[in-house]
Short mmCIF file of C-alpha atoms in Angstrom, two decimals:
data_model
loop_
_atom_site.label_atom_id
_atom_site.label_comp_id
_atom_site.label_asym_id
_atom_site.label_seq_id
_atom_site.Cartn_x
_atom_site.Cartn_y
_atom_site.Cartn_z
CA UNK A 184 10.24 -3.74 -10.02
CA UNK A 185 8.78 -1.80 -7.17
CA UNK A 186 10.14 0.88 -5.00
CA UNK A 187 8.27 2.29 -2.07
CA UNK A 188 9.05 5.80 -1.00
CA UNK A 189 7.89 7.88 1.88
CA UNK A 190 7.05 11.44 1.05
CA UNK A 191 7.60 13.34 4.23
CA UNK A 192 9.35 12.29 7.41
CA UNK A 193 9.12 8.75 8.69
CA UNK A 194 8.42 9.94 12.25
CA UNK A 195 5.13 11.71 12.68
CA UNK A 196 3.07 12.72 15.70
CA UNK A 197 -0.34 11.24 16.30
CA UNK A 198 -2.87 13.04 14.17
CA UNK A 199 -0.29 13.83 11.53
CA UNK A 200 -0.13 12.84 7.86
CA UNK A 201 2.23 11.05 5.51
CA UNK A 202 2.05 10.08 1.86
CA UNK A 203 3.61 6.89 0.55
CA UNK A 204 4.44 6.35 -3.09
CA UNK A 205 4.83 3.04 -4.87
CA UNK A 206 6.70 3.26 -8.13
CA UNK A 207 6.20 0.53 -10.67
CA UNK A 208 9.06 0.21 -13.09
CA UNK A 209 8.29 -3.03 -14.90
CA UNK A 210 6.45 -2.79 -18.18
CA UNK A 211 4.56 -5.97 -17.48
CA UNK A 212 3.16 -4.52 -14.30
CA UNK A 213 2.00 -1.24 -15.74
CA UNK A 214 -1.66 -0.88 -15.01
CA UNK A 215 -1.55 -3.74 -12.49
CA UNK A 216 -3.79 -3.74 -9.45
CA UNK A 217 -1.68 -2.78 -6.45
CA UNK A 218 -2.04 -3.61 -2.78
CA UNK A 219 -0.56 -2.06 0.34
CA UNK A 220 0.41 -4.19 3.30
CA UNK A 221 2.01 -3.28 6.61
CA UNK A 222 3.87 -5.16 9.25
CA UNK A 223 4.19 -3.93 12.80
CA UNK A 224 6.88 -5.28 15.14
CA UNK A 225 6.15 -8.85 16.25
CA UNK A 226 2.99 -8.98 14.14
CA UNK A 227 1.97 -10.65 10.92
CA UNK A 228 1.85 -8.68 7.70
CA UNK A 229 -1.66 -7.33 7.19
CA UNK A 230 -3.49 -5.93 4.20
CA UNK A 231 -4.23 -2.22 4.33
CA UNK A 232 -5.68 -1.17 0.99
CA UNK A 233 -5.73 -2.00 -2.70
CA UNK A 234 -6.66 -0.33 -5.95
CA UNK A 235 -7.74 -1.69 -9.31
CA UNK A 236 -5.83 -1.40 -12.55
CA UNK A 237 -7.73 1.68 -13.68
CA UNK A 238 -8.13 3.16 -10.23
CA UNK A 239 -11.91 2.91 -10.17
CA UNK A 240 -12.20 0.24 -7.49
CA UNK A 241 -10.55 0.16 -4.09
CA UNK A 242 -10.72 -1.46 -0.70
CA UNK A 243 -9.63 -0.45 2.80
CA UNK A 244 -9.12 -2.33 6.01
CA UNK A 245 -11.53 -1.25 8.73
CA UNK A 246 -8.62 -0.02 10.81
CA UNK A 247 -7.72 2.65 8.23
CA UNK A 248 -11.07 3.37 6.58
CA UNK A 249 -11.83 7.07 6.56
CA UNK A 250 -8.21 7.99 7.28
CA UNK A 251 -6.21 6.50 4.42
CA UNK A 252 -6.77 7.13 0.71
CA UNK A 253 -5.28 5.08 -2.10
CA UNK A 254 -4.86 6.52 -5.58
CA UNK A 255 -2.84 6.01 -8.71
CA UNK A 256 -1.35 7.89 -11.63
CA UNK A 257 -0.94 5.44 -14.48
CA UNK A 258 0.88 8.00 -16.60
CA UNK A 259 3.58 8.21 -13.96
CA UNK A 260 3.26 4.52 -13.00
CA UNK A 261 2.77 5.43 -9.38
CA UNK A 262 0.36 4.38 -6.67
CA UNK A 263 -0.04 6.52 -3.58
CA UNK A 264 -1.25 5.92 -0.05
CA UNK A 265 -2.26 9.14 1.69
CA UNK A 266 -2.35 8.55 5.43
CA UNK A 267 -4.14 11.09 7.61
CA UNK A 268 -5.03 11.19 11.30
CA UNK A 269 -2.25 8.75 12.01
CA UNK A 270 -2.34 6.75 15.23
CA UNK A 271 0.47 5.02 17.13
CA UNK A 272 -1.02 1.69 16.04
CA UNK A 273 -0.30 2.64 12.43
CA UNK A 274 3.41 2.29 13.18
CA UNK A 275 4.73 -0.38 10.82
CA UNK A 276 6.80 -1.06 7.74
CA UNK A 277 4.57 -0.43 4.74
CA UNK A 278 4.91 -2.38 1.51
CA UNK A 279 3.30 -2.14 -1.90
CA UNK A 280 2.79 -5.38 -3.76
CA UNK A 281 1.21 -7.00 -6.80
CA UNK A 282 0.05 -10.45 -7.79
CA UNK A 283 1.67 -12.27 -10.68
CA UNK A 284 -1.10 -11.31 -13.10
CA UNK A 285 -1.97 -7.94 -11.62
CA UNK A 286 -5.62 -8.94 -11.41
CA UNK A 287 -7.78 -6.82 -9.11
CA UNK A 288 -9.91 -9.64 -7.70
CA UNK A 289 -6.81 -11.66 -6.87
CA UNK A 290 -5.26 -8.58 -5.28
CA UNK A 291 -8.41 -7.82 -3.30
CA UNK A 292 -8.62 -11.42 -2.06
CA UNK A 293 -5.02 -11.34 -0.88
CA UNK A 294 -5.14 -7.90 0.72
CA UNK A 295 -8.53 -8.29 2.39
CA UNK A 296 -7.54 -11.71 3.64
CA UNK A 297 -4.12 -10.66 4.89
CA UNK A 298 -2.69 -13.23 2.51
CA UNK A 299 0.75 -11.82 1.87
CA UNK A 300 1.74 -15.08 0.19
CA UNK A 301 -0.82 -14.32 -2.49
CA UNK A 302 1.32 -11.45 -3.76
CA UNK A 303 4.34 -12.07 -5.94
CA UNK A 304 6.02 -8.71 -6.39
CA UNK A 305 6.97 -6.59 -3.39
CA UNK A 306 8.31 -3.11 -2.85
CA UNK A 307 11.22 -2.61 -0.50
CA UNK A 308 9.11 -1.29 2.34
CA UNK A 309 9.28 1.95 4.25
CA UNK A 310 9.06 2.51 7.99
CA UNK A 311 6.34 4.75 9.34
CA UNK A 312 6.58 5.64 13.02
CA UNK A 313 3.74 7.44 14.76
CA UNK A 314 4.79 8.67 18.15
CA UNK A 315 4.70 11.75 20.29
#
């Protein structure tokens, strides 16, 4: 139901930018709130950002605030994560995900609380490597 694509190379130098795209193909998930998680090697999956069904509410982890921007195009059924000023500590596999009901408050609770088990639908994940 989800696919997660990386627009641009997966290896980027510190200070560089990448844009991730989450494509939602299921009719029942159209307009669902979407969350982004990431998992670095040997670390737990952590919430990065989330966006409401209509794209008018969003949340960011402190570690990415001011550098990452989440957006969505409901006509194209896509959610994007623009990542700027990337740091080596941003290196991780990035996933988009949704709760069973696509509710924004449920999504926010799961993402802000690093509760990956609160999400039901997951994208495949894409590796982002920030290194010089």
